[in-house]
Amino acid sequence: MGELMKIQYLVPEKKQGLVVVITGNGKGKTTSALGMTVRAAGHGMKTCIIQFMKGDIYAGEWDGVKLLGDRVELISTGMGFCGLLGNPYSRQEHRQCAQDALKLVDEKMLSGQIDLLVLDEINNALKLKLIDLDQVISILDSRPSPLHLVLTGRDAHPDVIERADTVSEVNEIKHAYRKGIEPQPGVDY
Amino acid sequence: MGELMKIQYLVPEKKQGLVVVITGNGKGKTTSALGMTVRAAGHGMKTCIIQFMKGDIYAGEWDGVKLLGDRVELISTGMGFCGLLGNPYSRQEHRQCAQDALKLVDEKMLSGQIDLLVLDEINNALKLKLIDLDQVISILDSRPSPLHLVLTGRDAHPDVIERADTVSEVNEIKHAYRKGIEPQPGVDY
């Protein structure tokens, strides 16, 4: 099945970093960024994933990306979802976390060591005012041009969307949890 | 940042396989399925990805998933996108490929060796009549209940959506190629 087919290798005449935004209320935003990580690793590129607002609940990707070796680093900087029922941390604590994460973003972005930088759930962090719009714009403005930057999370700010090259909105058509099905490992976390 | 935080490990009371459909015209469908692969691998689960209608153009994920070791197998069964400008194969050849791929799906699905089975671009294959609706319904009906099944591609059939547990529609808000930017490795392929 296709073994004898000639495989075409695309090589862009002009390599350039893209700003990709993945927003919307459906399943598949962080997941999509993780997929780009696999794709990038296959090309020998290096990825850093900085997870805002996560870190309190174990996610399979924490161990999954380790299998990709030194091509991927995942740093979960948050204390879970600010404002989510059951999350015990104050807004101030969440904001401090997110502000610290921004310093890490700057450091990684300017290190010259990374080809793809994923800012997971940064859109939510902005929406919840854990970081400010001018801080996100500043990241976009200071992005080295070969670096791909991926921003995930619901409620992407219009000014961020305007500055992005590729924007996808993932909409929920249906979700298992609405039928009372619990989150399942490997699919949901 | 969060190092001292107590991490919660979710364990569903009832483990069950889900049918997930990722459709729509935006970037991030195959990518999202690849991300689930990373997540599942982190949980020690085994994934098989069967790519319909691909195989003619090199994609980073072909080498990327190899880094995940024996937890992931990716099989690209197709001859590229049927009907896409420049694709030299006849509809009959594409249909034969897709029909062969279905046999592989049955084999993998019933092997008992896999926790997550991704049928990449199967929605398109159905839309383009390379496979038939009753064949896809038959896959859904014969899925062993612990197996997660992920079906990606545009134009998911309403009868497939009806039978799924979780469905996301990825819509294009904008895409770099509309500005004349070529596909970039690590992001687009």
PDB file of N, CA and C in Angstrom, chain A residues 106-171:
ATOM      1  N   ASP A 106      10.261  34.684  28.219  1.00  0.00           N
ATOM      2  CA  ASP A 106      11.289  35.577  27.677  1.00  0.00           C
ATOM      3  C   ASP A 106      12.633  34.865  27.571  1.00  0.00           C
ATOM      4  N   GLU A 107      12.966  34.190  28.645  1.00  0.00           N
ATOM      5  CA  GLU A 107      14.252  33.485  28.722  1.00  0.00           C
ATOM      6  C   GLU A 107      14.359  32.423  27.611  1.00  0.00           C
ATOM      7  N   LYS A 108      13.316  31.619  27.478  1.00  0.00           N
ATOM      8  CA  LYS A 108      13.324  30.548  26.474  1.00  0.00           C
ATOM      9  C   LYS A 108      13.306  31.133  25.059  1.00  0.00           C
ATOM     10  N   MET A 109      12.507  32.185  24.887  1.00  0.00           N
ATOM     11  CA  MET A 109      12.330  32.764  23.559  1.00  0.00           C
ATOM     12  C   MET A 109      13.639  33.354  23.046  1.00  0.00           C
ATOM     13  N   LEU A 110      14.391  33.947  23.967  1.00  0.00           N
ATOM     14  CA  LEU A 110      15.620  34.632  23.569  1.00  0.00           C
ATOM     15  C   LEU A 110      16.850  33.729  23.660  1.00  0.00           C
ATOM     16  N   SER A 111      16.655  32.465  24.079  1.00  0.00           N
ATOM     17  CA  SER A 111      17.792  31.563  24.280  1.00  0.00           C
ATOM     18  C   SER A 111      18.446  31.143  22.968  1.00  0.00           C
ATOM     19  N   GLY A 112      17.673  31.202  21.875  1.00  0.00           N
ATOM     20  CA  GLY A 112      18.207  30.733  20.596  1.00  0.00           C
ATOM     21  C   GLY A 112      18.292  29.217  20.515  1.00  0.00           C
ATOM     22  N   GLN A 113      17.781  28.520  21.530  1.00  0.00           N
ATOM     23  CA  GLN A 113      17.895  27.055  21.586  1.00  0.00           C
ATOM     24  C   GLN A 113      16.628  26.350  21.123  1.00  0.00           C
ATOM     25  N   ILE A 114      15.584  27.125  20.849  1.00  0.00           N
ATOM     26  CA  ILE A 114      14.261  26.521  20.643  1.00  0.00           C
ATOM     27  C   ILE A 114      13.695  26.917  19.289  1.00  0.00           C
ATOM     28  N   ASP A 115      13.065  25.942  18.621  1.00  0.00           N
ATOM     29  CA  ASP A 115      12.445  26.211  17.322  1.00  0.00           C
ATOM     30  C   ASP A 115      10.944  26.445  17.442  1.00  0.00           C
ATOM     31  N   LEU A 116      10.342  25.822  18.437  1.00  0.00           N
ATOM     32  CA  LEU A 116       8.884  25.888  18.613  1.00  0.00           C
ATOM     33  C   LEU A 116       8.604  26.113  20.096  1.00  0.00           C
ATOM     34  N   LEU A 117       7.921  27.193  20.383  1.00  0.00           N
ATOM     35  CA  LEU A 117       7.612  27.511  21.783  1.00  0.00           C
ATOM     36  C   LEU A 117       6.100  27.517  21.941  1.00  0.00           C
ATOM     37  N   VAL A 118       5.611  26.631  22.804  1.00  0.00           N
ATOM     38  CA  VAL A 118       4.170  26.522  23.030  1.00  0.00           C
ATOM     39  C   VAL A 118       3.820  27.205  24.347  1.00  0.00           C
ATOM     40  N   LEU A 119       2.897  28.148  24.284  1.00  0.00           N
ATOM     41  CA  LEU A 119       2.422  28.828  25.485  1.00  0.00           C
ATOM     42  C   LEU A 119       1.004  28.318  25.742  1.00  0.00           C
ATOM     43  N   ASP A 120       0.965  27.229  26.508  1.00  0.00           N
ATOM     44  CA  ASP A 120      -0.291  26.502  26.662  1.00  0.00           C
ATOM     45  C   ASP A 120      -1.205  27.208  27.654  1.00  0.00           C
ATOM     46  N   GLU A 121      -2.428  27.458  27.227  1.00  0.00           N
ATOM     47  CA  GLU A 121      -3.467  28.121  28.038  1.00  0.00           C
ATOM     48  C   GLU A 121      -3.152  29.594  28.312  1.00  0.00           C
ATOM     49  N   ILE A 122      -2.250  30.166  27.549  1.00  0.00           N
ATOM     50  CA  ILE A 122      -1.937  31.581  27.799  1.00  0.00           C
ATOM     51  C   ILE A 122      -3.142  32.468  27.477  1.00  0.00           C
ATOM     52  N   ASN A 123      -3.974  32.020  26.530  1.00  0.00           N
ATOM     53  CA  ASN A 123      -5.160  32.829  26.218  1.00  0.00           C
ATOM     54  C   ASN A 123      -6.083  32.956  27.431  1.00  0.00           C
ATOM     55  N   ASN A 124      -6.250  31.846  28.156  1.00  0.00           N
ATOM     56  CA  ASN A 124      -7.072  31.892  29.369  1.00  0.00           C
ATOM     57  C   ASN A 124      -6.430  32.768  30.429  1.00  0.00           C
ATOM     58  N   ALA A 125      -5.101  32.638  30.560  1.00  0.00           N
ATOM     59  CA  ALA A 125      -4.398  33.421  31.574  1.00  0.00           C
ATOM     60  C   ALA A 125      -4.622  34.915  31.335  1.00  0.00           C
ATOM     61  N   LEU A 126      -4.649  35.292  30.052  1.00  0.00           N
ATOM     62  CA  LEU A 126      -4.904  36.697  29.701  1.00  0.00           C
ATOM     63  C   LEU A 126      -6.361  37.062  30.004  1.00  0.00           C
ATOM     64  N   LYS A 127      -7.261  36.206  29.580  1.00  0.00           N
ATOM     65  CA  LYS A 127      -8.689  36.456  29.805  1.00  0.00           C
ATOM     66  C   LYS A 127      -8.995  36.633  31.296  1.00  0.00           C
ATOM     67  N   LEU A 128      -8.302  35.849  32.124  1.00  0.00           N
ATOM     68  CA  LEU A 128      -8.538  35.900  33.576  1.00  0.00           C
ATOM     69  C   LEU A 128      -7.682  36.971  34.262  1.00  0.00           C
ATOM     70  N   LYS A 129      -6.979  37.756  33.435  1.00  0.00           N
ATOM     71  CA  LYS A 129      -6.164  38.876  33.931  1.00  0.00           C
ATOM     72  C   LYS A 129      -5.023  38.437  34.855  1.00  0.00           C
ATOM     73  N   LEU A 130      -4.520  37.212  34.646  1.00  0.00           N
ATOM     74  CA  LEU A 130      -3.331  36.781  35.387  1.00  0.00           C
ATOM     75  C   LEU A 130      -2.097  37.381  34.723  1.00  0.00           C
ATOM     76  N   ILE A 131      -2.248  37.713  33.453  1.00  0.00           N
ATOM     77  CA  ILE A 131      -1.241  38.474  32.714  1.00  0.00           C
ATOM     78  C   ILE A 131      -1.997  39.558  31.948  1.00  0.00           C
ATOM     79  N   ASP A 132      -1.267  40.527  31.419  1.00  0.00           N
ATOM     80  CA  ASP A 132      -1.924  41.663  30.774  1.00  0.00           C
ATOM     81  C   ASP A 132      -1.715  41.622  29.262  1.00  0.00           C
ATOM     82  N   LEU A 133      -2.620  42.264  28.564  1.00  0.00           N
ATOM     83  CA  LEU A 133      -2.544  42.253  27.104  1.00  0.00           C
ATOM     84  C   LEU A 133      -1.199  42.774  26.607  1.00  0.00           C
ATOM     85  N   ASP A 134      -0.705  43.864  27.208  1.00  0.00           N
ATOM     86  CA  ASP A 134       0.560  44.416  26.704  1.00  0.00           C
ATOM     87  C   ASP A 134       1.723  43.442  26.909  1.00  0.00           C
ATOM     88  N   GLN A 135       1.607  42.575  27.898  1.00  0.00           N
ATOM     89  CA  GLN A 135       2.657  41.565  28.103  1.00  0.00           C
ATOM     90  C   GLN A 135       2.648  40.518  26.984  1.00  0.00           C
ATOM     91  N   VAL A 136       1.453  40.145  26.560  1.00  0.00           N
ATOM     92  CA  VAL A 136       1.361  39.155  25.481  1.00  0.00           C
ATOM     93  C   VAL A 136       1.802  39.779  24.155  1.00  0.00           C
ATOM     94  N   ILE A 137       1.368  41.012  23.935  1.00  0.00           N
ATOM     95  CA  ILE A 137       1.772  41.709  22.705  1.00  0.00           C
ATOM     96  C   ILE A 137       3.295  41.843  22.670  1.00  0.00           C
ATOM     97  N   SER A 138       3.863  42.122  23.822  1.00  0.00           N
ATOM     98  CA  SER A 138       5.321  42.264  23.907  1.00  0.00           C
ATOM     99  C   SER A 138       6.032  40.952  23.531  1.00  0.00           C
ATOM    100  N   ILE A 139       5.464  39.827  23.940  1.00  0.00           N
ATOM    101  CA  ILE A 139       6.028  38.522  23.532  1.00  0.00           C
ATOM    102  C   ILE A 139       5.976  38.401  22.007  1.00  0.00           C
ATOM    103  N   LEU A 140       4.814  38.725  21.442  1.00  0.00           N
ATOM    104  CA  LEU A 140       4.647  38.585  19.990  1.00  0.00           C
ATOM    105  C   LEU A 140       5.610  39.515  19.252  1.00  0.00           C
ATOM    106  N   ASP A 141       5.777  40.714  19.779  1.00  0.00           N
ATOM    107  CA  ASP A 141       6.646  41.700  19.119  1.00  0.00           C
ATOM    108  C   ASP A 141       8.127  41.346  19.237  1.00  0.00           C
ATOM    109  N   SER A 142       8.493  40.662  20.294  1.00  0.00           N
ATOM    110  CA  SER A 142       9.925  40.376  20.477  1.00  0.00           C
ATOM    111  C   SER A 142      10.297  38.961  20.022  1.00  0.00           C
ATOM    112  N   ARG A 143       9.349  38.246  19.444  1.00  0.00           N
ATOM    113  CA  ARG A 143       9.624  36.896  18.920  1.00  0.00           C
ATOM    114  C   ARG A 143      10.705  36.946  17.836  1.00  0.00           C
ATOM    115  N   PRO A 144      11.791  36.166  18.012  1.00  0.00           N
ATOM    116  CA  PRO A 144      12.775  36.086  16.929  1.00  0.00           C
ATOM    117  C   PRO A 144      12.098  35.474  15.699  1.00  0.00           C
ATOM    118  N   SER A 145      12.372  35.994  14.513  1.00  0.00           N
ATOM    119  CA  SER A 145      11.557  35.602  13.355  1.00  0.00           C
ATOM    120  C   SER A 145      11.619  34.112  12.981  1.00  0.00           C
ATOM    121  N   PRO A 146      12.688  33.361  13.293  1.00  0.00           N
ATOM    122  CA  PRO A 146      12.633  31.929  12.937  1.00  0.00           C
ATOM    123  C   PRO A 146      11.809  31.087  13.927  1.00  0.00           C
ATOM    124  N   LEU A 147      11.442  31.675  15.053  1.00  0.00           N
ATOM    125  CA  LEU A 147      10.765  30.902  16.115  1.00  0.00           C
ATOM    126  C   LEU A 147       9.272  30.766  15.844  1.00  0.00           C
ATOM    127  N   HIS A 148       8.774  29.526  15.927  1.00  0.00           N
ATOM    128  CA  HIS A 148       7.326  29.303  15.891  1.00  0.00           C
ATOM    129  C   HIS A 148       6.767  29.465  17.299  1.00  0.00           C
ATOM    130  N   LEU A 149       5.680  30.197  17.389  1.00  0.00           N
ATOM    131  CA  LEU A 149       5.056  30.454  18.689  1.00  0.00           C
ATOM    132  C   LEU A 149       3.614  29.964  18.609  1.00  0.00           C
ATOM    133  N   VAL A 150       3.235  29.099  19.540  1.00  0.00           N
ATOM    134  CA  VAL A 150       1.867  28.561  19.546  1.00  0.00           C
ATOM    135  C   VAL A 150       1.189  28.986  20.842  1.00  0.00           C
ATOM    136  N   LEU A 151       0.053  29.641  20.710  1.00  0.00           N
ATOM    137  CA  LEU A 151      -0.691  30.115  21.889  1.00  0.00           C
ATOM    138  C   LEU A 151      -2.018  29.376  21.953  1.00  0.00           C
ATOM    139  N   THR A 152      -2.247  28.646  23.041  1.00  0.00           N
ATOM    140  CA  THR A 152      -3.505  27.896  23.137  1.00  0.00           C
ATOM    141  C   THR A 152      -4.397  28.457  24.237  1.00  0.00           C
ATOM    142  N   GLY A 153      -5.631  27.995  24.213  1.00  0.00           N
ATOM    143  CA  GLY A 153      -6.601  28.349  25.263  1.00  0.00           C
ATOM    144  C   GLY A 153      -7.813  29.065  24.702  1.00  0.00           C
ATOM    145  N   ARG A 154      -8.906  28.937  25.434  1.00  0.00           N
ATOM    146  CA  ARG A 154     -10.154  29.606  25.049  1.00  0.00           C
ATOM    147  C   ARG A 154     -10.005  31.108  25.016  1.00  0.00           C
ATOM    148  N   ASP A 155     -10.955  31.745  24.379  1.00  0.00           N
ATOM    149  CA  ASP A 155     -11.115  33.191  24.471  1.00  0.00           C
ATOM    150  C   ASP A 155      -9.868  33.971  24.068  1.00  0.00           C
ATOM    151  N   ALA A 156      -9.223  33.554  22.980  1.00  0.00           N
ATOM    152  CA  ALA A 156      -8.051  34.304  22.505  1.00  0.00           C
ATOM    153  C   ALA A 156      -8.449  35.762  22.287  1.00  0.00           C
ATOM    154  N   HIS A 157      -7.590  36.663  22.681  1.00  0.00           N
ATOM    155  CA  HIS A 157      -7.868  38.096  22.548  1.00  0.00           C
ATOM    156  C   HIS A 157      -7.824  38.498  21.063  1.00  0.00           C
ATOM    157  N   PRO A 158      -8.758  39.339  20.632  1.00  0.00           N
ATOM    158  CA  PRO A 158      -8.777  39.764  19.216  1.00  0.00           C
ATOM    159  C   PRO A 158      -7.452  40.360  18.745  1.00  0.00           C
ATOM    160  N   ASP A 159      -6.744  41.083  19.625  1.00  0.00           N
ATOM    161  CA  ASP A 159      -5.467  41.681  19.232  1.00  0.00           C
ATOM    162  C   ASP A 159      -4.391  40.616  19.006  1.00  0.00           C
ATOM    163  N   VAL A 160      -4.533  39.495  19.701  1.00  0.00           N
ATOM    164  CA  VAL A 160      -3.601  38.378  19.516  1.00  0.00           C
ATOM    165  C   VAL A 160      -3.933  37.680  18.196  1.00  0.00           C
ATOM    166  N   ILE A 161      -5.216  37.462  17.970  1.00  0.00           N
ATOM    167  CA  ILE A 161      -5.658  36.833  16.720  1.00  0.00           C
ATOM    168  C   ILE A 161      -5.203  37.662  15.520  1.00  0.00           C
ATOM    169  N   GLU A 162      -5.323  38.971  15.665  1.00  0.00           N
ATOM    170  CA  GLU A 162      -4.944  39.860  14.563  1.00  0.00           C
ATOM    171  C   GLU A 162      -3.467  39.700  14.197  1.00  0.00           C
ATOM    172  N   ARG A 163      -2.634  39.491  15.217  1.00  0.00           N
ATOM    173  CA  ARG A 163      -1.191  39.385  14.969  1.00  0.00           C
ATOM    174  C   ARG A 163      -0.741  37.985  14.563  1.00  0.00           C
ATOM    175  N   ALA A 164      -1.629  37.009  14.624  1.00  0.00           N
ATOM    176  CA  ALA A 164      -1.250  35.616  14.339  1.00  0.00           C
ATOM    177  C   ALA A 164      -1.271  35.331  12.840  1.00  0.00           C
ATOM    178  N   ASP A 165      -0.524  34.308  12.444  1.00  0.00           N
ATOM    179  CA  ASP A 165      -0.527  33.867  11.040  1.00  0.00           C
ATOM    180  C   ASP A 165      -1.611  32.827  10.783  1.00  0.00           C
ATOM    181  N   THR A 166      -1.741  31.898  11.716  1.00  0.00           N
ATOM    182  CA  THR A 166      -2.716  30.820  11.574  1.00  0.00           C
ATOM    183  C   THR A 166      -3.524  30.736  12.861  1.00  0.00           C
ATOM    184  N   VAL A 167      -4.833  30.745  12.716  1.00  0.00           N
ATOM    185  CA  VAL A 167      -5.709  30.681  13.888  1.00  0.00           C
ATOM    186  C   VAL A 167      -6.783  29.631  13.647  1.00  0.00           C
ATOM    187  N   SER A 168      -6.885  28.682  14.568  1.00  0.00           N
ATOM    188  CA  SER A 168      -7.974  27.704  14.507  1.00  0.00           C
ATOM    189  C   SER A 168      -8.847  27.854  15.738  1.00  0.00           C
ATOM    190  N   GLU A 169     -10.135  27.704  15.504  1.00  0.00           N
ATOM    191  CA  GLU A 169     -11.090  27.719  16.627  1.00  0.00           C
ATOM    192  C   GLU A 169     -11.680  26.327  16.738  1.00  0.00           C
ATOM    193  N   VAL A 170     -11.448  25.700  17.878  1.00  0.00           N
ATOM    194  CA  VAL A 170     -11.931  24.339  18.097  1.00  0.00           C
ATOM    195  C   VAL A 170     -13.258  24.423  18.846  1.00  0.00           C
ATOM    196  N   ASN A 171     -14.323  24.052  18.162  1.00  0.00           N
ATOM    197  CA  ASN A 171     -15.639  24.159  18.785  1.00  0.00           C
ATOM    198  C   ASN A 171     -16.159  22.806  19.236  1.00  0.00           C
TER     199      ASN A 171
END
